[in-house]
Short mmCIF file of C-alpha atoms in Angstrom, two decimals:
data_model
loop_
_atom_site.label_atom_id
_atom_site.label_comp_id
_atom_site.label_asym_id
_atom_site.label_seq_id
_atom_site.Cartn_x
_atom_site.Cartn_y
_atom_site.Cartn_z
CA UNK A 27 32.25 1.84 48.04
CA UNK A 28 31.43 -0.29 44.98
CA UNK A 29 29.01 0.75 42.24
CA UNK A 30 27.39 -2.19 40.46
CA UNK A 31 25.52 -1.80 37.20
CA UNK A 32 22.12 -3.40 37.21
CA UNK A 33 21.16 -5.78 34.44
CA UNK A 34 18.72 -8.47 33.43
CA UNK A 35 19.39 -12.04 34.40
CA UNK A 36 16.82 -13.46 32.01
CA UNK A 37 13.77 -12.65 29.90
CA UNK A 38 11.05 -15.26 30.23
CA UNK A 39 8.28 -15.23 27.63
CA UNK A 40 5.09 -17.21 28.16
CA UNK A 41 1.71 -17.46 26.47
CA UNK A 42 2.91 -17.74 22.87
CA UNK A 43 1.27 -20.31 20.63
CA UNK A 44 2.39 -19.92 17.04
CA UNK A 45 4.90 -17.12 17.60
CA UNK A 46 8.44 -18.15 18.56
CA UNK A 47 9.32 -16.71 22.02
CA UNK A 48 12.69 -15.65 20.58
CA UNK A 49 10.81 -13.08 18.46
CA UNK A 50 9.62 -11.30 21.61
CA UNK A 51 12.80 -11.90 23.61
CA UNK A 52 15.13 -10.46 20.95
CA UNK A 53 13.10 -7.25 20.68
CA UNK A 54 13.28 -6.73 24.43
CA UNK A 55 16.94 -7.69 24.70
CA UNK A 56 18.11 -4.70 22.63
CA UNK A 57 16.45 -2.40 25.18
CA UNK A 58 17.77 -4.14 28.30
CA UNK A 59 21.55 -3.89 27.96
CA UNK A 60 23.57 -2.83 31.03
CA UNK A 61 22.89 -0.58 32.80
CA UNK A 62 19.19 -1.42 32.75
CA UNK A 63 17.15 1.61 31.71
CA UNK A 64 13.51 1.22 32.70
CA UNK A 65 12.37 3.94 30.30
CA UNK A 66 13.92 2.08 27.33
CA UNK A 67 12.35 -1.14 28.54
CA UNK A 68 8.93 0.51 28.77
CA UNK A 69 9.31 1.87 25.24
CA UNK A 70 10.25 -1.59 23.92
CA UNK A 71 7.16 -3.07 25.60
CA UNK A 72 4.98 -0.35 24.05
CA UNK A 73 6.41 -1.12 20.60
CA UNK A 74 5.59 -4.79 21.06
CA UNK A 75 2.06 -3.85 22.12
CA UNK A 76 1.67 -2.03 18.78
CA UNK A 77 2.94 -5.08 16.86
CA UNK A 78 0.03 -6.57 14.84
CA UNK A 79 1.12 -10.09 15.87
CA UNK A 80 0.47 -9.33 19.54
CA UNK A 81 -3.00 -8.65 20.92
CA UNK A 82 -1.89 -7.92 24.46
CA UNK A 83 1.07 -8.34 26.78
CA UNK A 84 1.90 -7.84 30.43
CA UNK A 85 5.33 -7.63 32.02
CA UNK A 86 6.69 -7.99 35.53
CA UNK A 87 10.18 -7.05 36.66
CA UNK A 88 11.36 -8.91 39.76
CA UNK A 89 14.60 -9.49 41.64
CA UNK A 90 17.03 -11.95 40.14
CA UNK A 91 19.25 -14.54 41.83
CA UNK A 92 21.94 -11.90 42.43
CA UNK A 93 21.48 -8.45 43.98
CA UNK A 94 22.52 -6.61 40.82
CA UNK A 95 20.22 -8.52 38.46
CA UNK A 96 16.52 -8.53 37.66
CA UNK A 97 14.19 -11.02 36.04
CA UNK A 98 11.72 -9.91 33.36
CA UNK A 99 8.65 -12.08 32.87
CA UNK A 100 6.44 -11.28 29.88
CA UNK A 101 3.02 -12.78 29.27
CA UNK A 102 1.90 -12.59 25.65
CA UNK A 103 -1.53 -12.97 24.10
CA UNK A 104 -1.15 -13.47 20.36
CA UNK A 105 -3.37 -11.79 17.80
CA UNK A 106 -4.95 -13.83 15.03
CA UNK A 107 -2.36 -13.77 12.26
CA UNK A 108 -4.61 -15.30 9.59
CA UNK A 109 -6.90 -13.01 7.60
CA UNK A 110 -8.96 -13.64 4.49
CA UNK A 111 -10.68 -10.76 2.72
CA UNK A 112 -13.25 -10.84 -0.06
CA UNK A 113 -13.57 -7.62 -2.01
CA UNK A 114 -15.46 -6.07 -4.91
CA UNK A 115 -15.36 -2.60 -6.45
CA UNK A 116 -15.48 -0.77 -9.77
CA UNK A 117 -11.93 0.56 -9.62
CA UNK A 118 -10.43 -1.02 -12.75
CA UNK A 119 -9.96 0.69 -16.12
CA UNK A 120 -13.09 0.18 -18.30
CA UNK A 121 -11.07 -1.18 -21.23
CA UNK A 122 -10.70 -4.53 -19.40
CA UNK A 123 -13.88 -4.28 -17.32
CA UNK A 124 -14.29 -1.84 -14.45
CA UNK A 125 -16.05 -4.23 -12.05
CA UNK A 126 -13.38 -5.99 -10.02
CA UNK A 127 -13.69 -8.81 -7.51
CA UNK A 128 -11.17 -10.92 -5.70
CA UNK A 129 -9.83 -12.61 -2.61
CA UNK A 130 -6.87 -11.61 -0.44
CA UNK A 131 -5.28 -14.20 1.87
CA UNK A 132 -2.74 -13.11 4.50
CA UNK A 133 -0.81 -15.12 7.06
CA UNK A 134 1.31 -12.68 9.08
CA UNK A 135 3.21 -15.37 10.99
CA UNK A 136 3.73 -18.27 8.61
CA UNK A 137 6.60 -20.13 10.30
CA UNK A 138 6.39 -18.49 13.72
CA UNK A 139 9.21 -15.99 13.17
CA UNK A 140 7.04 -13.01 12.21
CA UNK A 141 7.23 -13.83 8.51
CA UNK A 142 4.25 -12.98 6.35
CA UNK A 143 2.71 -14.56 3.26
CA UNK A 144 0.20 -12.67 1.09
CA UNK A 145 -1.75 -14.24 -1.80
CA UNK A 146 -4.18 -12.19 -3.86
CA UNK A 147 -6.36 -13.02 -6.86
CA UNK A 148 -8.27 -10.34 -8.79
CA UNK A 149 -10.66 -10.76 -11.71
CA UNK A 150 -12.61 -8.51 -14.08
CA UNK A 151 -14.52 -9.24 -17.27
CA UNK A 152 -11.32 -8.92 -19.28
CA UNK A 153 -8.50 -9.58 -16.82
CA UNK A 154 -7.07 -12.04 -14.32
CA UNK A 155 -4.34 -11.07 -11.86
CA UNK A 156 -2.40 -12.99 -9.24
CA UNK A 157 -0.02 -11.45 -6.68
CA UNK A 158 2.26 -13.18 -4.21
CA UNK A 159 4.60 -11.77 -1.57
CA UNK A 160 6.67 -13.15 1.29
CA UNK A 161 8.23 -10.99 4.02
CA UNK A 162 10.75 -12.17 6.61
CA UNK A 163 12.37 -10.16 9.44
CA UNK A 164 16.18 -10.26 9.55
CA UNK A 165 16.93 -8.42 12.80
CA UNK A 166 15.18 -7.53 16.09
CA UNK A 167 14.84 -3.90 15.00
CA UNK A 168 12.10 -4.96 12.54
CA UNK A 169 14.25 -4.93 9.43
CA UNK A 170 12.62 -7.05 6.71
CA UNK A 171 13.26 -8.63 3.33
CA UNK A 172 10.31 -8.93 0.92
CA UNK A 173 10.05 -10.95 -2.27
CA UNK A 174 7.01 -10.05 -4.37
CA UNK A 175 5.82 -11.22 -7.76
CA UNK A 176 2.68 -11.16 -9.85
CA UNK A 177 1.21 -11.46 -13.31
CA UNK A 178 -1.87 -10.27 -15.14
CA UNK A 179 -3.43 -11.21 -18.46
CA UNK A 180 -5.86 -8.83 -20.12
CA UNK A 181 -8.33 -8.74 -22.98
CA UNK A 182 -9.89 -5.46 -24.13
CA UNK A 183 -13.66 -5.76 -23.74
CA UNK A 184 -14.74 -2.14 -24.22
CA UNK A 185 -16.50 -1.30 -27.53
CA UNK A 186 -15.50 -0.67 -30.24
CA UNK A 187 -11.97 -2.00 -29.54
CA UNK A 188 -13.27 -5.40 -28.42
CA UNK A 189 -13.76 -6.29 -32.09
CA UNK A 190 -10.05 -6.35 -32.92
CA UNK A 191 -8.94 -8.80 -30.19
CA UNK A 192 -6.40 -6.75 -28.23
CA UNK A 193 -4.74 -8.87 -25.54
CA UNK A 194 -1.89 -8.30 -23.16
CA UNK A 195 0.05 -9.83 -20.33
CA UNK A 196 2.43 -8.40 -17.78
CA UNK A 197 4.71 -9.67 -15.03
CA UNK A 198 6.66 -8.12 -12.19
CA UNK A 199 9.29 -9.30 -9.70
CA UNK A 200 10.57 -7.26 -6.74
CA UNK A 201 13.15 -7.82 -4.01
CA UNK A 202 12.98 -5.25 -1.20
CA UNK A 203 14.77 -4.53 2.03
CA UNK A 204 13.28 -2.18 4.66
CA UNK A 205 14.90 -0.99 7.87
CA UNK A 206 13.44 1.35 10.49
CA UNK A 207 16.15 3.71 11.74
CA UNK A 208 13.94 5.61 14.19
CA UNK A 209 11.26 3.63 15.99
CA UNK A 210 9.25 4.80 18.98
CA UNK A 211 5.61 4.24 20.01
CA UNK A 212 4.67 7.52 18.27
CA UNK A 213 7.19 7.83 15.41
CA UNK A 214 8.88 5.72 12.78
CA UNK A 215 11.36 6.55 10.04
CA UNK A 216 12.35 3.71 7.71
CA UNK A 217 14.62 3.43 4.68
CA UNK A 218 14.42 0.78 2.00
CA UNK A 219 15.75 -0.41 -1.33
CA UNK A 220 13.86 -2.29 -4.03
CA UNK A 221 15.22 -4.07 -7.10
CA UNK A 222 12.36 -4.43 -9.57
CA UNK A 223 11.67 -5.99 -12.94
CA UNK A 224 8.52 -5.41 -15.03
CA UNK A 225 7.57 -6.89 -18.39
CA UNK A 226 4.50 -6.41 -20.55
CA UNK A 227 3.45 -7.45 -24.04
CA UNK A 228 0.46 -6.59 -26.23
CA UNK A 229 -1.01 -8.43 -29.20
CA UNK A 230 -3.67 -7.69 -31.80
CA UNK A 231 -5.41 -10.72 -33.22
CA UNK A 232 -2.64 -12.89 -31.81
CA UNK A 233 0.05 -10.90 -33.62
CA UNK A 234 2.80 -9.20 -31.60
CA UNK A 235 2.36 -5.50 -32.43
CA UNK A 236 4.02 -2.55 -30.60
CA UNK A 237 0.97 -0.40 -29.81
CA UNK A 238 2.30 0.75 -26.41
CA UNK A 239 4.78 3.69 -26.32
CA UNK A 240 8.32 2.42 -25.88
CA UNK A 241 7.54 -1.18 -26.82
CA UNK A 242 9.93 -3.10 -29.08
CA UNK A 243 9.00 -4.70 -32.40
CA UNK A 244 7.53 -7.70 -30.56
CA UNK A 245 5.19 -5.48 -28.55
CA UNK A 246 7.24 -6.02 -25.38
CA UNK A 247 8.27 -3.49 -22.76
CA UNK A 248 10.87 -4.58 -20.18
CA UNK A 249 11.87 -2.30 -17.32
CA UNK A 250 14.63 -2.90 -14.76
CA UNK A 251 14.80 -0.37 -11.94
CA UNK A 252 16.45 0.39 -8.61
CA UNK A 253 14.13 2.15 -6.16
CA UNK A 254 15.17 3.88 -2.93
CA UNK A 255 12.28 4.68 -0.60
CA UNK A 256 11.78 6.50 2.69
CA UNK A 257 8.75 6.17 4.96
CA UNK A 258 7.78 8.32 7.92
CA UNK A 259 4.84 7.85 10.27
CA UNK A 260 3.81 9.91 13.27
CA UNK A 261 0.82 8.94 15.38
CA UNK A 262 -1.07 10.07 18.46
CA UNK A 263 -4.47 9.15 19.91
CA UNK A 264 -6.07 11.94 17.80
CA UNK A 265 -4.18 11.80 14.50
CA UNK A 266 -1.91 9.89 12.13
CA UNK A 267 0.48 11.50 9.65
CA UNK A 268 2.26 9.34 7.05
CA UNK A 269 4.67 10.19 4.23
CA UNK A 270 6.33 8.00 1.62
CA UNK A 271 9.02 9.07 -0.85
CA UNK A 272 10.54 6.94 -3.61
CA UNK A 273 13.34 7.63 -6.08
CA UNK A 274 13.37 5.29 -9.10
CA UNK A 275 16.33 4.83 -11.42
CA UNK A 276 15.66 2.82 -14.56
CA UNK A 277 18.64 0.86 -15.89
CA UNK A 278 19.38 -1.13 -19.00
CA UNK A 279 20.25 -4.39 -17.22
CA UNK A 280 18.79 -7.86 -17.77
CA UNK A 281 17.72 -7.31 -21.37
CA UNK A 282 15.67 -4.22 -20.51
CA UNK A 283 14.09 -2.22 -23.32
CA UNK A 284 16.57 0.24 -24.83
CA UNK A 285 15.42 2.53 -27.65
CA UNK A 286 17.21 5.20 -29.66
CA UNK A 287 14.64 7.69 -28.34
CA UNK A 288 12.69 7.68 -25.07
CA UNK A 289 10.68 6.18 -23.55
CA UNK A 290 12.54 3.06 -22.49
CA UNK A 291 13.97 1.46 -19.35
CA UNK A 292 16.36 4.36 -18.72
CA UNK A 293 14.66 7.01 -16.62
CA UNK A 294 14.71 8.81 -13.29
CA UNK A 295 11.59 9.70 -11.32
CA UNK A 296 10.44 10.64 -7.84
CA UNK A 297 7.10 9.86 -6.28
CA UNK A 298 5.79 11.22 -3.01
CA UNK A 299 2.65 10.15 -1.18
CA UNK A 300 1.11 11.45 2.01
CA UNK A 301 -1.91 10.96 4.23
CA UNK A 302 -3.20 12.84 7.26
CA UNK A 303 -6.07 11.51 9.37
CA UNK A 304 -7.49 13.55 12.26
CA UNK A 305 -10.18 12.45 14.68
CA UNK A 306 -12.55 15.38 15.17
CA UNK A 307 -14.96 13.50 17.43
CA UNK A 308 -15.86 9.84 18.03
CA UNK A 309 -16.22 8.20 14.57
CA UNK A 310 -15.78 11.63 12.91
CA UNK A 311 -12.63 11.87 10.79
CA UNK A 312 -10.93 14.37 8.52
CA UNK A 313 -8.85 12.63 5.83
CA UNK A 314 -6.35 14.35 3.53
CA UNK A 315 -4.47 12.37 0.84
CA UNK A 316 -1.96 13.41 -1.79
CA UNK A 317 0.17 11.79 -4.51
CA UNK A 318 2.88 13.49 -6.57
CA UNK A 319 5.26 12.32 -9.30
CA UNK A 320 8.07 14.04 -11.21
CA UNK A 321 10.05 12.41 -14.03
CA UNK A 322 13.21 13.58 -15.77
CA UNK A 323 12.05 12.33 -19.18
CA UNK A 324 9.24 10.57 -21.01
CA UNK A 325 8.17 7.35 -19.29
CA UNK A 326 6.79 4.06 -20.53
CA UNK A 327 3.14 3.51 -19.46
CA UNK A 328 4.26 1.06 -16.73
CA UNK A 329 5.91 3.99 -14.89
CA UNK A 330 3.38 6.77 -15.54
CA UNK A 331 0.95 8.10 -12.94
CA UNK A 332 -2.78 7.65 -13.41
CA UNK A 333 -5.19 10.38 -12.31
CA UNK A 334 -8.97 10.07 -12.15
CA UNK A 335 -11.46 7.51 -10.92
CA UNK A 336 -11.69 5.23 -7.90
CA UNK A 337 -9.45 6.39 -5.00
CA UNK A 338 -8.34 9.32 -7.16
CA UNK A 339 -10.31 12.23 -8.66
CA UNK A 340 -13.89 10.98 -8.52
CA UNK A 341 -16.35 12.02 -11.21
CA UNK A 342 -14.17 10.61 -14.01
CA UNK A 343 -13.24 7.21 -15.37
CA UNK A 344 -10.22 5.34 -14.03
CA UNK A 345 -6.90 6.80 -15.24
CA UNK A 346 -8.61 9.57 -17.19
CA UNK A 347 -5.12 11.10 -17.32
CA UNK A 348 -2.03 8.90 -17.72
CA UNK A 349 1.05 11.12 -17.72
CA UNK A 350 4.75 11.29 -16.87
CA UNK A 351 4.24 13.85 -14.12
CA UNK A 352 1.21 14.36 -11.94
CA UNK A 353 -0.30 15.62 -8.73
CA UNK A 354 -3.42 14.42 -6.96
CA UNK A 355 -4.94 15.56 -3.68
CA UNK A 356 -8.20 14.71 -1.92
CA UNK A 357 -9.92 15.92 1.23
CA UNK A 358 -12.97 14.43 2.92
CA UNK A 359 -14.82 14.49 6.23
CA UNK A 360 -16.48 11.33 7.56
CA UNK A 361 -19.55 12.32 9.58
CA UNK A 362 -21.32 9.63 11.66
CA UNK A 363 -25.11 9.61 11.26
CA UNK A 364 -26.02 6.20 12.69
CA UNK A 365 -24.43 3.81 15.20
CA UNK A 366 -25.26 0.18 15.94
CA UNK A 367 -23.22 -0.69 19.03
CA UNK A 368 -24.35 -4.32 19.20
CA UNK A 369 -22.59 -5.09 15.91
CA UNK A 370 -19.91 -2.36 16.11
CA UNK A 371 -21.54 -0.65 13.16
CA UNK A 372 -21.32 2.99 12.13
CA UNK A 373 -22.81 4.75 9.10
CA UNK A 374 -20.98 7.85 7.86
CA UNK A 375 -21.82 10.54 5.32
CA UNK A 376 -18.66 11.63 3.48
CA UNK A 377 -18.49 14.95 1.58
CA UNK A 378 -15.29 15.17 -0.48
CA UNK A 379 -13.35 17.30 -2.95
CA UNK A 380 -10.64 15.96 -5.32
CA UNK A 381 -8.11 17.65 -7.59
CA UNK A 382 -5.62 16.23 -10.09
CA UNK A 383 -3.12 17.63 -12.57
CA UNK A 384 -1.06 15.73 -15.15
CA UNK A 385 1.60 16.76 -17.64
CA UNK A 386 4.17 15.04 -19.84
CA UNK A 387 7.83 15.49 -20.65
CA UNK A 388 9.00 17.71 -23.48
CA UNK A 389 8.67 14.96 -26.10
CA UNK A 390 4.95 14.40 -25.57
CA UNK A 391 2.08 16.92 -25.62
CA UNK A 392 0.05 17.38 -22.47
CA UNK A 393 -3.50 16.00 -22.39
CA UNK A 394 -6.27 18.51 -22.95
CA UNK A 395 -7.59 19.22 -20.41
CA UNK A 396 -4.74 18.28 -18.11
CA UNK A 397 -6.46 19.07 -14.80
CA UNK A 398 -9.46 17.42 -13.14
CA UNK A 399 -11.65 18.71 -10.31
CA UNK A 400 -14.43 16.76 -8.67
CA UNK A 401 -16.72 17.15 -5.66
CA UNK A 402 -19.25 14.76 -4.27
CA UNK A 403 -20.80 12.80 -1.46
CA UNK A 404 -20.18 9.31 -0.15
CA UNK A 405 -21.92 6.89 2.18
CA UNK A 406 -19.80 4.47 4.22
CA UNK A 407 -20.90 1.59 6.44
CA UNK A 408 -18.29 0.03 8.72
CA UNK A 409 -18.85 -2.96 10.99
CA UNK A 410 -15.81 -3.49 13.18
CA UNK A 411 -12.89 -5.00 11.28
CA UNK A 412 -15.11 -7.41 9.36
CA UNK A 413 -17.07 -5.31 6.88
CA UNK A 414 -16.55 -2.02 5.09
CA UNK A 415 -18.90 -0.89 2.31
CA UNK A 416 -18.83 2.45 0.54
CA UNK A 417 -20.71 4.22 -2.26
CA UNK A 418 -19.48 7.54 -3.71
CA UNK A 419 -21.02 9.92 -6.21
CA UNK A 420 -18.60 12.37 -7.80
CA UNK A 421 -19.56 15.44 -9.80
CA UNK A 422 -16.98 16.43 -12.45
CA UNK A 423 -16.22 20.15 -12.60
CA UNK A 424 -13.94 19.77 -15.65
CA UNK A 425 -15.41 19.00 -19.08
CA UNK A 426 -13.86 15.87 -20.64
CA UNK A 427 -14.85 13.53 -23.44
CA UNK A 428 -16.96 10.82 -21.81
CA UNK A 429 -18.92 7.91 -23.22
CA UNK A 430 -21.28 7.70 -20.22
CA UNK A 431 -21.08 3.93 -20.61
CA UNK A 432 -19.86 2.78 -17.19
CA UNK A 433 -20.64 3.64 -13.58
CA UNK A 434 -17.31 5.49 -13.50
CA UNK A 435 -18.29 7.66 -16.48
CA UNK A 436 -21.44 8.63 -14.60
CA UNK A 437 -19.59 9.41 -11.36
CA UNK A 438 -20.54 6.33 -9.30
CA UNK A 439 -17.99 4.27 -7.34
CA UNK A 440 -18.51 1.44 -4.89
CA UNK A 441 -16.35 -0.86 -2.80
CA UNK A 442 -17.13 -3.76 -0.45
CA UNK A 443 -14.52 -5.46 1.74
CA UNK A 444 -15.52 -8.40 3.92
CA UNK A 445 -13.34 -10.54 6.18
CA UNK A 446 -15.15 -13.78 7.15
CA UNK A 447 -12.24 -14.78 9.40
#
């Protein structure tokens, strides 16, 4: 009696246009080693089906040229990898103009190897920002390298500070590596490392003046940091649960800002973020979000956590609290009130409650008040993947000094995202 291990003779991939067939073949090959396990193969096919580069796929396993081998034929229908999004909202800090507009261009398969390019331009009355990132996979287990960079120039336009010509510019550069270590159709755990560099400078009337905490005599703040992050996602047809943790270690390398007293580039902090989304009924969702940061010492403003405003505690202006440590949580229910099936449209009423708390290290006093509570109601219109528009009204339950000058100060927030193609 002879026992022969079954294996694959070949993996044939058809139907690809822009995507290199090797991208699909390599991700199936790691699940089809001898002896051939059909459950592992099915899981690999399910993972490919979840890949945003693939719209649909079908597979057929047939007999090979030898009795102990099989032939796997995979037919792929690619998803559109090009996406352009126009957006507008009032989520910027009022000092540089709260009304923000911009364009976001993404090509998720630039050279056919699953590499992605992202270009983004954002503008307000007193700021211009440009962000660029490029991501390339380096193994068939979806490990990636990402190079990201961006700059922003600002001009304070909020009275009465607009009279003294306060300008600023900042720049960042990041090199990241991310590797999933557990990856199934319902779960993913990934680890990553980021090397980052941030620089900012402020001027008054064209003169370099250190008005930002931790800045040197030329008004510059330079931060070099090593960041270790962990990401976990669990999904089912009814819910999605996502967590992200990041440890940041500031170092004094590459001419980073070093002061005799903090804050400077030497720090240690941890930031944790989480989101839970549960489908209660068709188009009815419960959404819970949270963001938490702890720091071992006083931080420069580039590393602090902002609490209040758009996508934070509504009812207050953006970054009402800017502190070393902070906690934010938000809960909302999206209730459908109108459906337009012909255009894939749904209108939702969204009651929400937000809470935030911020505090500083021992060297700096805490803001007063240091907690924010807001409740309110939103209205959201969604039309497939093309259009999402939302208007929120937040009622502040904590008394703070407010100028009542902007929409944010009066509790109003809006966002519009439109993808023409």
